[in-house]
Short mmCIF file of C-alpha atoms and ligand atoms in Angstrom, two decimals:
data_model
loop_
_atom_site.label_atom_id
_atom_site.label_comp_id
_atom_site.label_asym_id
_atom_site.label_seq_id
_atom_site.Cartn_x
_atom_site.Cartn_y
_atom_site.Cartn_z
CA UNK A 211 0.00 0.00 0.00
CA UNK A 212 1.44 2.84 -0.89
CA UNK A 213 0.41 6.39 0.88
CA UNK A 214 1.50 9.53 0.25
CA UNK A 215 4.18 11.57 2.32
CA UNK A 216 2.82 14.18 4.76
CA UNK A 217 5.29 16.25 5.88
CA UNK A 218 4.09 19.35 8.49
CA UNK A 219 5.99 22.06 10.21
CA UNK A 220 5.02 22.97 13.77
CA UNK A 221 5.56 26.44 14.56
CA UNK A 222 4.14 26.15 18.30
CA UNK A 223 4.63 29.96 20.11
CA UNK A 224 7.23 30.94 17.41
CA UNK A 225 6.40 33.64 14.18
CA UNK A 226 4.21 36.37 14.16
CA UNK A 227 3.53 37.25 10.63
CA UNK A 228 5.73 39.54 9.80
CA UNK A 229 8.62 36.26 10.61
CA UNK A 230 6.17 34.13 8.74
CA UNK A 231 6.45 35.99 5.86
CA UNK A 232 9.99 36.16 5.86
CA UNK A 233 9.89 32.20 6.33
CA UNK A 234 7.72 31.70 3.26
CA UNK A 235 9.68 34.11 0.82
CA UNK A 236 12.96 31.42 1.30
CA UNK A 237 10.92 28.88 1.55
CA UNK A 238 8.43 28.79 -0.79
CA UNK A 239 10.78 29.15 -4.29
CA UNK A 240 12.44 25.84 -2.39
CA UNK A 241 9.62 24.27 -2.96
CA UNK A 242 8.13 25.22 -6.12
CA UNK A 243 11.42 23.97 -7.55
CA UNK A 244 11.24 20.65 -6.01
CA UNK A 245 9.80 17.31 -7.24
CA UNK A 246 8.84 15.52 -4.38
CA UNK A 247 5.55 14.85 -3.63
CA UNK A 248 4.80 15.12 0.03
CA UNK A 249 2.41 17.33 0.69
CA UNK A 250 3.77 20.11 3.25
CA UNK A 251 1.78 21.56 5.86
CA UNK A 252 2.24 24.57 8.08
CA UNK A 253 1.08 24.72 11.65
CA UNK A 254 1.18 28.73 12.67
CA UNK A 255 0.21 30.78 15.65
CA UNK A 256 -3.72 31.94 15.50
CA UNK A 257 -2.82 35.26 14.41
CA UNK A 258 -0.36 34.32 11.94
CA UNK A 259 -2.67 31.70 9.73
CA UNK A 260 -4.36 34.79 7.80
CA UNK A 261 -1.00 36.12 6.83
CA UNK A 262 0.53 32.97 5.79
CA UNK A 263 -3.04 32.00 4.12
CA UNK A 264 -2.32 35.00 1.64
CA UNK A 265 1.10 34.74 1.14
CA UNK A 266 0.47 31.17 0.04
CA UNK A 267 -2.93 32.19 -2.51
CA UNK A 268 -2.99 29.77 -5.43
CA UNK A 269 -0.13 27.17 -3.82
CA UNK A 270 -1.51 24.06 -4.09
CA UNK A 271 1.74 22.11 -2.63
CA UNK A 272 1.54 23.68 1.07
CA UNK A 273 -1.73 23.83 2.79
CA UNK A 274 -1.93 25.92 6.41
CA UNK A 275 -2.96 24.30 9.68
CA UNK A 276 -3.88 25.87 13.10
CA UNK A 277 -2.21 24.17 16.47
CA UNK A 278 -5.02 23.57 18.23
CA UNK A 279 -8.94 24.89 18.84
CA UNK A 280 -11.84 24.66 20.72
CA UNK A 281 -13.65 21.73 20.88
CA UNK A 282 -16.69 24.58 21.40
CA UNK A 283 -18.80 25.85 18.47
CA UNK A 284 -19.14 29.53 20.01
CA UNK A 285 -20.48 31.13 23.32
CA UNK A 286 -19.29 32.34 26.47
CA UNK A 287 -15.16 30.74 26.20
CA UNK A 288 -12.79 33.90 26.36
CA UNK A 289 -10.01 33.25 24.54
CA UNK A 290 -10.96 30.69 22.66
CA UNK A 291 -10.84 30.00 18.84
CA UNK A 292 -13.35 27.88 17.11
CA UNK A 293 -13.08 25.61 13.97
CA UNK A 294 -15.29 26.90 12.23
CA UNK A 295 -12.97 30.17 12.46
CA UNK A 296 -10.27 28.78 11.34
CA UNK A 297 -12.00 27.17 8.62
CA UNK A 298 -12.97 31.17 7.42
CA UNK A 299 -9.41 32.26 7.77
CA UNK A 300 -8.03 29.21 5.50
CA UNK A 301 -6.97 26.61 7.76
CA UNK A 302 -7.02 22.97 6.71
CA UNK A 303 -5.50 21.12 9.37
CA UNK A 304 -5.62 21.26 12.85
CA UNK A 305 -3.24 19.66 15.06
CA UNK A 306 -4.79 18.03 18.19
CA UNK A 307 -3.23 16.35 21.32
CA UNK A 308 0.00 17.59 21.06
CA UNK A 309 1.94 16.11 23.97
CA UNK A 310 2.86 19.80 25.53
CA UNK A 311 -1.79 20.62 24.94
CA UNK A 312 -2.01 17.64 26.88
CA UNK A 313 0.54 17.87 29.79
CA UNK A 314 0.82 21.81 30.08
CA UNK A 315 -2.92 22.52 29.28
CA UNK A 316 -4.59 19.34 31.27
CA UNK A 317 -6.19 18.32 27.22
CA UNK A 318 -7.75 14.65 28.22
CA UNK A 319 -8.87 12.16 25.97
CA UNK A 320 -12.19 12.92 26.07
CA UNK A 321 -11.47 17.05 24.96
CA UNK A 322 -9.32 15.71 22.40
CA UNK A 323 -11.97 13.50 21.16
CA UNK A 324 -14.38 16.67 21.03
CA UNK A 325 -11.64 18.64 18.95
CA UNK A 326 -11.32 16.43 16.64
CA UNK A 327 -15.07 15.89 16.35
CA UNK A 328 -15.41 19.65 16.25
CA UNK A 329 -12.94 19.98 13.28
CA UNK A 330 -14.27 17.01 11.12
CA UNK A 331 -17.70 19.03 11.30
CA UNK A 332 -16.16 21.66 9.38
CA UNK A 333 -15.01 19.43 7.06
CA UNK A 334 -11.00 20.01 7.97
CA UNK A 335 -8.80 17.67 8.99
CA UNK A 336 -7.40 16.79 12.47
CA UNK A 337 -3.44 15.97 12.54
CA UNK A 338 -4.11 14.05 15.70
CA UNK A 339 -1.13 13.46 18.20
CA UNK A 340 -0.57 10.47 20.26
CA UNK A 341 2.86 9.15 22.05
CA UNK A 342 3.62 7.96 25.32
CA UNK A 343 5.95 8.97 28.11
CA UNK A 344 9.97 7.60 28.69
CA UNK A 345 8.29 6.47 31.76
CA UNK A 346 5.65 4.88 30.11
CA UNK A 347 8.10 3.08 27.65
CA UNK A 348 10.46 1.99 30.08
CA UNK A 349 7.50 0.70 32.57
CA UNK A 350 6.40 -1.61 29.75
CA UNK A 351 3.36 0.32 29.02
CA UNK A 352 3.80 1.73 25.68
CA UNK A 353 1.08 -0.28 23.99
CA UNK A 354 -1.48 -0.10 26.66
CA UNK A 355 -0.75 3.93 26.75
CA UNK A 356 -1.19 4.21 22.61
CA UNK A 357 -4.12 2.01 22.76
CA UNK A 358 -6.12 4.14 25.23
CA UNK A 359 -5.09 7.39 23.32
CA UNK A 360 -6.10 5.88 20.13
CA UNK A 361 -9.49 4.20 21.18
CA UNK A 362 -11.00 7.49 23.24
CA UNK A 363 -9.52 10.25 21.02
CA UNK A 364 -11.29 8.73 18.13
CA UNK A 365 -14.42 7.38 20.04
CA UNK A 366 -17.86 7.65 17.53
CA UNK A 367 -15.84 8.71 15.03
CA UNK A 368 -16.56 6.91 11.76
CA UNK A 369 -14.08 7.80 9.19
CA UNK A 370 -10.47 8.56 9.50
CA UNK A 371 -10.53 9.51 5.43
CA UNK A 372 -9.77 12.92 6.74
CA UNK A 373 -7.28 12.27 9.81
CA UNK A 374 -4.19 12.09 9.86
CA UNK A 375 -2.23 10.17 13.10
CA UNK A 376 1.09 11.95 13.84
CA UNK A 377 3.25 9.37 16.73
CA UNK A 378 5.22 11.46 18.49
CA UNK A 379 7.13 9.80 21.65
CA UNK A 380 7.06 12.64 24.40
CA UNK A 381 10.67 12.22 25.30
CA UNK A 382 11.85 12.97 21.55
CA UNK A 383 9.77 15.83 21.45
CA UNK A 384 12.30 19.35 21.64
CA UNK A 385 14.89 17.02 23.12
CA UNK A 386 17.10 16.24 19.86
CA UNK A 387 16.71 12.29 21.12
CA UNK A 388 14.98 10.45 18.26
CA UNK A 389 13.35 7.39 18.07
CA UNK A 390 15.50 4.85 16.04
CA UNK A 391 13.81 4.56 12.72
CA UNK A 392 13.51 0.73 13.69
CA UNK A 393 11.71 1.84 17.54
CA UNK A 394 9.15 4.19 15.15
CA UNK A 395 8.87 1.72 12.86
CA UNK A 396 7.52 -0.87 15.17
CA UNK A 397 5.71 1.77 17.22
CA UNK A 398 4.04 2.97 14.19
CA UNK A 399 3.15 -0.47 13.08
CA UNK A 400 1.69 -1.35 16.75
CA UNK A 401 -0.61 2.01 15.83
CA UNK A 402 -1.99 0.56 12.64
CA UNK A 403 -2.43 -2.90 13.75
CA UNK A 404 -4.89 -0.78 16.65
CA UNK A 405 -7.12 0.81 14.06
CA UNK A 406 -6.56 -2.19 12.05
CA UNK A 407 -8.69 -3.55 15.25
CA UNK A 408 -10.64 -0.96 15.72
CA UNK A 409 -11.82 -0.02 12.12
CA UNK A 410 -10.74 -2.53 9.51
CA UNK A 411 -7.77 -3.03 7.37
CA UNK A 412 -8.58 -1.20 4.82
CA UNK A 413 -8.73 2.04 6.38
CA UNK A 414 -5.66 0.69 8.64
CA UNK A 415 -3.60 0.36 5.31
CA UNK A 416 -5.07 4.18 4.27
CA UNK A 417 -4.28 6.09 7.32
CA UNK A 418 -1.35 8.46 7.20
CA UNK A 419 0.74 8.03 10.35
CA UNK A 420 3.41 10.66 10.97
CA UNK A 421 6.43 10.87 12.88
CA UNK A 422 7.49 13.30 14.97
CA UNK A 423 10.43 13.55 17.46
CA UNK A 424 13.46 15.71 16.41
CA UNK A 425 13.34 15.24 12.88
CA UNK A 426 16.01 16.76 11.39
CA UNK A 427 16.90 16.90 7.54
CA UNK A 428 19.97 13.98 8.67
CA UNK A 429 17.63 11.78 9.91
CA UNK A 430 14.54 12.34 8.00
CA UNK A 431 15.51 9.45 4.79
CA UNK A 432 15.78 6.47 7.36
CA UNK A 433 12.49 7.26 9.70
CA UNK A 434 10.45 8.29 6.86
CA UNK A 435 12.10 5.52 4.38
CA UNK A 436 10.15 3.12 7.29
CA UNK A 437 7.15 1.50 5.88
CA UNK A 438 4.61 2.68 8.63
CA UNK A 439 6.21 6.40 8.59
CA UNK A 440 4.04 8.55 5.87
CA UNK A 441 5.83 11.55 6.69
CA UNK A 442 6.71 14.05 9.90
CA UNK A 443 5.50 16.53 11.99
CA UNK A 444 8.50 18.43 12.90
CA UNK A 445 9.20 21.49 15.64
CA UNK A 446 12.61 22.58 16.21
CA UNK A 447 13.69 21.94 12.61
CA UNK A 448 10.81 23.45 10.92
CA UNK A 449 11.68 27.40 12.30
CA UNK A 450 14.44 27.66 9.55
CA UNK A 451 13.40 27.30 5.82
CA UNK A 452 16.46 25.55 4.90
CA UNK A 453 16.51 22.64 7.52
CA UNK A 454 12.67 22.26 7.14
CA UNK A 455 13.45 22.05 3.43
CA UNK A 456 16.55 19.75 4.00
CA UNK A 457 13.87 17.63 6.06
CA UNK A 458 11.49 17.39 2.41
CA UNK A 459 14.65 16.78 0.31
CA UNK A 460 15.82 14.20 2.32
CA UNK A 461 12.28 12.48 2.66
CA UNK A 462 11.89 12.59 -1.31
CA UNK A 463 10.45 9.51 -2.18
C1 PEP B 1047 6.57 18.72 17.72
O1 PEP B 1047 6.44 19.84 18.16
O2 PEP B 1047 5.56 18.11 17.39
C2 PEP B 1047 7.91 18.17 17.58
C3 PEP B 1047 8.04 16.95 17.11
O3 PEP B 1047 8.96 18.97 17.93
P1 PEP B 1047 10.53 18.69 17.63
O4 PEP B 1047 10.65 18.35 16.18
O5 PEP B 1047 11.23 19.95 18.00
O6 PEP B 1047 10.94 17.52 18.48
#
């Protein structure tokens, strides 16, 4: 089965637009004079997706996402952002469950379950974040951690035609330690075999599953060369247009 690369740049709290745009003016010739396939995503700070939305008018090869949302339509939430908003300002994607949304923010399954619910009524698409703790790993409850994550952040939900799964082990996240392509290989694998379970295996062998941990443009060919890696959501490497490119290049399938 072959599935296209998904490749995504998470901005978290970095790049208002005026860094955004000078981002996109290196980056962007990069790209329209590249080959490769993967589709590229962008994942920008609320008040930078219009900017970046109109910089990018008429590129079909990088589509915007937002970071995160309410899993609210609208109403009494101050400070709060809803899909639907994001939706009218030209986001596509919507990253959910990011580890630091669920350790520094309290996010539980359940309120990532309603995000992701939330954005799928607006017809966008949730990049949706899973990946367990060192501790978790080392105390031999990897799989059981993943499975719960999995089954409660995608409770009721029918489809994943328009989800994408990004694995992300917590202690690779920011920390330049990457999973060995073989560790997110097998990881990843354990992940599909679990919707395989819960869904079927047709929509198991259709599911792009991302990686994300330190990626870095030298170590982007061997985890996304893995055949349960369909690209990478990537932090620390993404803030520079040339090592977010070198992460593409490197990936080119
Ligand atoms: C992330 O923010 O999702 C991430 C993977 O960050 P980094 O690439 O910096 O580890």
């Amino acid at each position: 089965m072959s599935r296209n690369l998904i490749v995504a740049a998470n901005w978290k709290l970095n790049k208002g637009p005026a860094d955004a745009t000078a981002f996109l003016d290196a980056f962007v010739p990069k790209v329209e004079a590249f080959a490769g396939s993967a589709e590229i995503v962008i994942a920008a700070p609320f008040v930078t997706i219009p900017s970046v939305v109109a910089q990018l008018a008429g590129n079909s090869r990088i589509a915007v996402a937002a970071q995160n949302c309410s899993e609210q339509e609208s109403g009494a939430f101050t400070g709060e952002v809803s899909a639907a908003m994001l939706k009218e300002v030209g986001a596509q994607y919507i990253i959910t469950g990011h580890s630091e949304r669920r350790s520094i923010y309290g996010e539980s399954d359940a309120t990532i379950n309603a995000k992701n619910k939330a954005i799928l009524a607006q017809g966008l698409k949730p990049i949706f974040c899973i990946g367990e703790t060192l501790e978790e790993r080392e105390g031999g409850k990897l799989e059981s951690v993943l499975r719960t994550q999995i089954t409660d952040g995608l409770k009721d939900i029918d489809s994943l035609e328009n989800i994408v799964i990004a694995y992300e082990p917590v202690w690779a996240i920011g920390t330049g330690v990457t999973a060995t392509a073989e560790q997110a290989q097998d990881t990843q694998q354990f992940v599909r075999s679990v919707i395989a379970e819960l869904y079927n295996q047709e929509t198991a062998d259709a599911v792009q599953i991302q990686y994300g941990g330190s990626v870095k443009p030298g170590n982007a060919g061997e985890l996304l060369g893995q055949q349960d890696i369909d690209g990478a959501l990537v932090g620390g490497a993404a803030l520079e247009a040339d090592s977010f490119f070198g992460i593409l290049e490197n990936s080119a399938q």
